[in-house]
Structures are given as C-alpha cells and as structure tokens.
Amino acid sequence: MLAQNIVAVGAGFCDGLRCGDNTKAAVIRLGLMEMMAFAKIFCKGQVSAATFLESCGVADLITTCYGGRNRRVAEAFVKTGKSIEELEQEMLNGQKLQGPQTSAEVYRILQQKGLVEKFPLFAAVYHICYEGKPVQEMISCLQSHPQHI
C-alpha cells in the first residue's frame, strides 16, 4: 500500500490553503498514525511499528509530503480549482497520481469493514478528490480525529 501518497495529497492541500508548518506537521502526524493503524488492522502480525520509524517509513513520508508529485498536484488543485485529471495532464504529462487512487482503494476497504470514521484523514482526502467536498474538510479532520485509532 502506498498510503504515504494519500498523506502527501493532504500535505499538498495544506500548502494550497497556505496553512502553516504546524498544520502540515499535524497532517503528517495524523497520516503516520493512520498508516500504522491500517497496517495493524489489515496486516496482522506482519508489520512492526518500528518499521514506520525506519527510513522507509517516516523519512519517506516526510520527503513525499514536502517534495513529491502528489503534494505538488494537490497544492495546484487548491490554487487553480482544476480537476486532478486536468492537473495530471498538465503537470505530469498524463501520468496518474498514486495518492487519489490509493485513497479510493483504502476508502473502499474501510467502508467494507465499517472503519471509515477511524481514519479521518484518509477519508477526507477521498471525499475531496472524488466527491467534491471542500478542501477545508481535511483541516477539520485534524480537530476531530480519534485519539486512539
């Protein structure tokens, strides 16, 4: 699963909204928590929490949230009002982003298991990308996320 790309989309939304560093850090923190919770639920016994603290975990997450194409396109999505598809064509020569597609796959799994409310960031990115919800919904999930996923 490439859940770090979902989080990077959220980070790009923060940049597009011109949120500060603290808000972006809160998105990354919540994203890491949701990534770990998802792995704990769906990869029983196969993923150690320590894995997320390795360079393949948190370091990759931070890099993706500050410099990846998911972040860049999500920022442009907020600033331009263009669709993800238009921006993929303009900015990526038609190449597809992984973040929105992964959010749809993850959302479908969470829905099937009745766990959507436990993953507010993942759900918000899905709702924004596919259901036209306002980008500010992603920021509101930072105030209402469950304390223990």
C-alpha positions as a LaTeX table, in Angstrom:
\begin{tabular}{lrrr}
\hline
Residue & $x$ (\AA) & $y$ (\AA) & $z$ (\AA) \\
\hline
Met1 & 0.00 & 0.00 & 0.00 \\
Leu2 & 1.23 & 3.46 & $-0.83$ \\
Ala3 & $-0.60$ & 5.30 & 1.94 \\
Gln4 & 2.18 & 7.89 & 2.21 \\
Asn5 & 0.84 & 9.25 & $-1.08$ \\
Ile6 & $-2.58$ & 9.86 & 0.50 \\
Val7 & $-0.86$ & 11.81 & 3.26 \\
Ala8 & 1.17 & 13.75 & 0.67 \\
Val9 & $-2.07$ & 14.81 & $-1.00$ \\
Gly10 & $-3.23$ & 16.10 & 2.39 \\
Ala11 & 0.07 & 17.95 & 2.81 \\
Gly12 & $-0.39$ & 19.50 & $-0.64$ \\
Phe13 & $-3.88$ & 20.62 & 0.33 \\
Cys14 & $-2.29$ & 22.36 & 3.35 \\
Asp15 & 0.19 & 24.11 & 1.09 \\
Gly16 & $-2.56$ & 25.16 & $-1.30$ \\
Leu17 & $-4.57$ & 26.59 & 1.58 \\
Arg18 & $-1.43$ & 28.37 & 2.81 \\
Cys19 & $-1.59$ & 26.68 & 6.19 \\
Gly20 & 1.43 & 26.98 & 8.41 \\
Asp21 & 4.10 & 24.44 & 9.21 \\
Asn22 & 2.29 & 23.32 & 12.37 \\
Thr23 & $-0.82$ & 22.37 & 10.42 \\
Lys24 & 1.20 & 20.49 & 7.83 \\
Ala25 & 3.07 & 18.70 & 10.62 \\
Ala26 & $-0.28$ & 17.77 & 12.18 \\
Val27 & $-1.39$ & 16.28 & 8.86 \\
Ile28 & 1.81 & 14.27 & 8.59 \\
Arg29 & 1.47 & 13.08 & 12.21 \\
Leu30 & $-2.15$ & 12.03 & 11.74 \\
Gly31 & $-1.23$ & 10.40 & 8.44 \\
Leu32 & 1.51 & 8.37 & 10.12 \\
Met33 & $-0.92$ & 7.32 & 12.85 \\
Glu34 & $-3.46$ & 6.22 & 10.25 \\
Met35 & $-0.83$ & 4.36 & 8.23 \\
Met36 & 0.25 & 2.47 & 11.35 \\
Ala37 & $-3.34$ & 1.72 & 12.38 \\
Phe38 & $-4.22$ & 0.47 & 8.90 \\
Ala39 & $-1.21$ & $-1.84$ & 8.88 \\
Lys40 & $-2.02$ & $-3.09$ & 12.39 \\
Ile41 & $-5.61$ & $-3.93$ & 11.39 \\
Phe42 & $-5.06$ & $-5.34$ & 7.93 \\
Cys43 & $-1.55$ & $-6.85$ & 8.12 \\
Lys44 & $-1.94$ & $-8.73$ & 11.38 \\
Gly45 & 1.44 & $-9.55$ & 12.85 \\
Gln46 & 3.27 & $-8.77$ & 9.64 \\
Val47 & 4.25 & $-5.15$ & 10.26 \\
Ser48 & 6.15 & $-3.90$ & 13.29 \\
Ala49 & 5.56 & $-0.35$ & 14.50 \\
Ala50 & 9.34 & 0.07 & 14.38 \\
Thr51 & 9.18 & $-0.32$ & 10.59 \\
Phe52 & 7.43 & 3.04 & 10.38 \\
Leu53 & 10.35 & 4.71 & 12.15 \\
Glu54 & 12.86 & 3.44 & 9.60 \\
Ser55 & 13.88 & 5.49 & 6.57 \\
Cys56 & 11.36 & 3.53 & 4.50 \\
Gly57 & 8.63 & 4.82 & 6.83 \\
Val58 & 8.71 & 8.25 & 8.39 \\
Ala59 & 11.61 & 9.58 & 6.28 \\
Asp60 & 9.86 & 8.57 & 3.05 \\
Leu61 & 6.62 & 10.05 & 4.36 \\
Ile62 & 8.26 & 13.41 & 5.13 \\
Thr63 & 10.07 & 13.50 & 1.79 \\
Thr64 & 6.87 & 12.72 & $-0.09$ \\
Cys65 & 4.93 & 15.36 & 1.86 \\
Tyr66 & 7.47 & 18.08 & 1.09 \\
Gly67 & 8.62 & 17.30 & $-2.42$ \\
Gly68 & 6.57 & 14.64 & $-4.14$ \\
Arg69 & 4.30 & 14.99 & $-7.13$ \\
Asn70 & 1.23 & 14.10 & $-5.05$ \\
Arg71 & 1.94 & 17.12 & $-2.86$ \\
Arg72 & 2.62 & 19.41 & $-5.84$ \\
Val73 & $-0.51$ & 18.46 & $-7.75$ \\
Ala74 & $-2.69$ & 18.67 & $-4.61$ \\
Glu75 & $-1.38$ & 22.18 & $-3.97$ \\
Ala76 & $-2.20$ & 23.15 & $-7.57$ \\
Phe77 & $-5.66$ & 21.56 & $-7.17$ \\
Val78 & $-6.42$ & 24.01 & $-4.35$ \\
Lys79 & $-4.86$ & 27.04 & $-6.01$ \\
Thr80 & $-6.25$ & 26.57 & $-9.53$ \\
Gly81 & $-9.59$ & 24.87 & $-8.98$ \\
Lys82 & $-8.75$ & 22.47 & $-11.83$ \\
Ser83 & $-9.56$ & 18.78 & $-11.56$ \\
Ile84 & $-6.97$ & 16.18 & $-10.61$ \\
Glu85 & $-7.24$ & 14.77 & $-14.14$ \\
Glu86 & $-6.52$ & 18.17 & $-15.74$ \\
Leu87 & $-3.53$ & 18.69 & $-13.47$ \\
Glu88 & $-2.18$ & 15.21 & $-14.14$ \\
Gln89 & $-2.27$ & 16.03 & $-17.85$ \\
Glu90 & $-0.67$ & 19.46 & $-17.43$ \\
Met91 & 1.87 & 18.72 & $-14.73$ \\
Leu92 & 2.64 & 15.02 & $-15.21$ \\
Asn93 & 2.12 & 14.54 & $-18.94$ \\
Gly94 & $-0.92$ & 12.40 & $-18.23$ \\
Gln95 & 0.82 & 10.17 & $-15.68$ \\
Lys96 & $-1.57$ & 9.24 & $-12.85$ \\
Leu97 & $-1.09$ & 10.24 & $-9.23$ \\
Gln98 & $-0.97$ & 7.44 & $-6.71$ \\
Gly99 & $-2.48$ & 9.38 & $-3.80$ \\
Pro100 & $-6.05$ & 9.85 & $-5.04$ \\
Gln101 & $-6.23$ & 6.31 & $-6.47$ \\
Thr102 & $-4.87$ & 4.83 & $-3.24$ \\
Ser103 & $-7.35$ & 6.88 & $-1.21$ \\
Ala104 & $-10.19$ & 5.33 & $-3.24$ \\
Glu105 & $-8.88$ & 1.80 & $-2.67$ \\
Val106 & $-8.33$ & 2.40 & 1.05 \\
Tyr107 & $-11.72$ & 4.09 & 1.45 \\
Arg108 & $-13.47$ & 1.10 & $-0.16$ \\
Ile109 & $-11.71$ & $-1.28$ & 2.26 \\
Leu110 & $-12.53$ & 0.91 & 5.27 \\
Gln111 & $-16.16$ & 1.17 & 4.18 \\
Gln112 & $-16.46$ & $-2.60$ & 3.86 \\
Lys113 & $-15.12$ & $-3.02$ & 7.40 \\
Gly114 & $-17.12$ & $-0.13$ & 8.91 \\
Leu115 & $-13.93$ & 1.72 & 9.87 \\
Val116 & $-14.16$ & 4.98 & 7.88 \\
Glu117 & $-14.66$ & 7.15 & 10.98 \\
Lys118 & $-11.41$ & 5.84 & 12.49 \\
Phe119 & $-9.40$ & 7.17 & 9.53 \\
Pro120 & $-10.49$ & 10.80 & 9.11 \\
Leu121 & $-7.51$ & 11.97 & 7.03 \\
Phe122 & $-7.71$ & 9.08 & 4.57 \\
Ala123 & $-11.48$ & 9.62 & 4.31 \\
Ala124 & $-11.16$ & 13.39 & 3.86 \\
Val125 & $-8.65$ & 13.02 & 1.01 \\
Tyr126 & $-11.02$ & 10.58 & $-0.69$ \\
His127 & $-14.05$ & 12.86 & $-0.22$ \\
Ile128 & $-12.19$ & 15.87 & $-1.60$ \\
Cys129 & $-10.72$ & 14.06 & $-4.60$ \\
Tyr130 & $-13.80$ & 12.06 & $-5.61$ \\
Glu131 & $-16.90$ & 13.64 & $-4.09$ \\
Gly132 & $-16.15$ & 17.34 & $-4.48$ \\
Lys133 & $-16.05$ & 18.08 & $-0.75$ \\
Pro134 & $-14.36$ & 21.36 & 0.19 \\
Val135 & $-10.63$ & 21.14 & 0.87 \\
Gln136 & $-11.18$ & 22.66 & 4.31 \\
Glu137 & $-12.77$ & 19.33 & 5.32 \\
Met138 & $-9.26$ & 17.95 & 5.50 \\
Ile139 & $-8.26$ & 20.61 & 8.05 \\
Ser140 & $-11.35$ & 19.96 & 10.16 \\
Cys141 & $-10.38$ & 16.29 & 10.49 \\
Leu142 & $-7.33$ & 17.41 & 12.49 \\
Gln143 & $-9.58$ & 18.65 & 15.29 \\
Ser144 & $-11.91$ & 15.67 & 15.38 \\
His145 & $-9.65$ & 12.65 & 14.88 \\
Pro146 & $-9.99$ & 9.73 & 17.27 \\
Gln147 & $-7.33$ & 9.74 & 19.96 \\
His148 & $-6.77$ & 6.00 & 19.72 \\
Ile149 & $-7.03$ & 4.52 & 16.29 \\
\hline
\end{tabular}
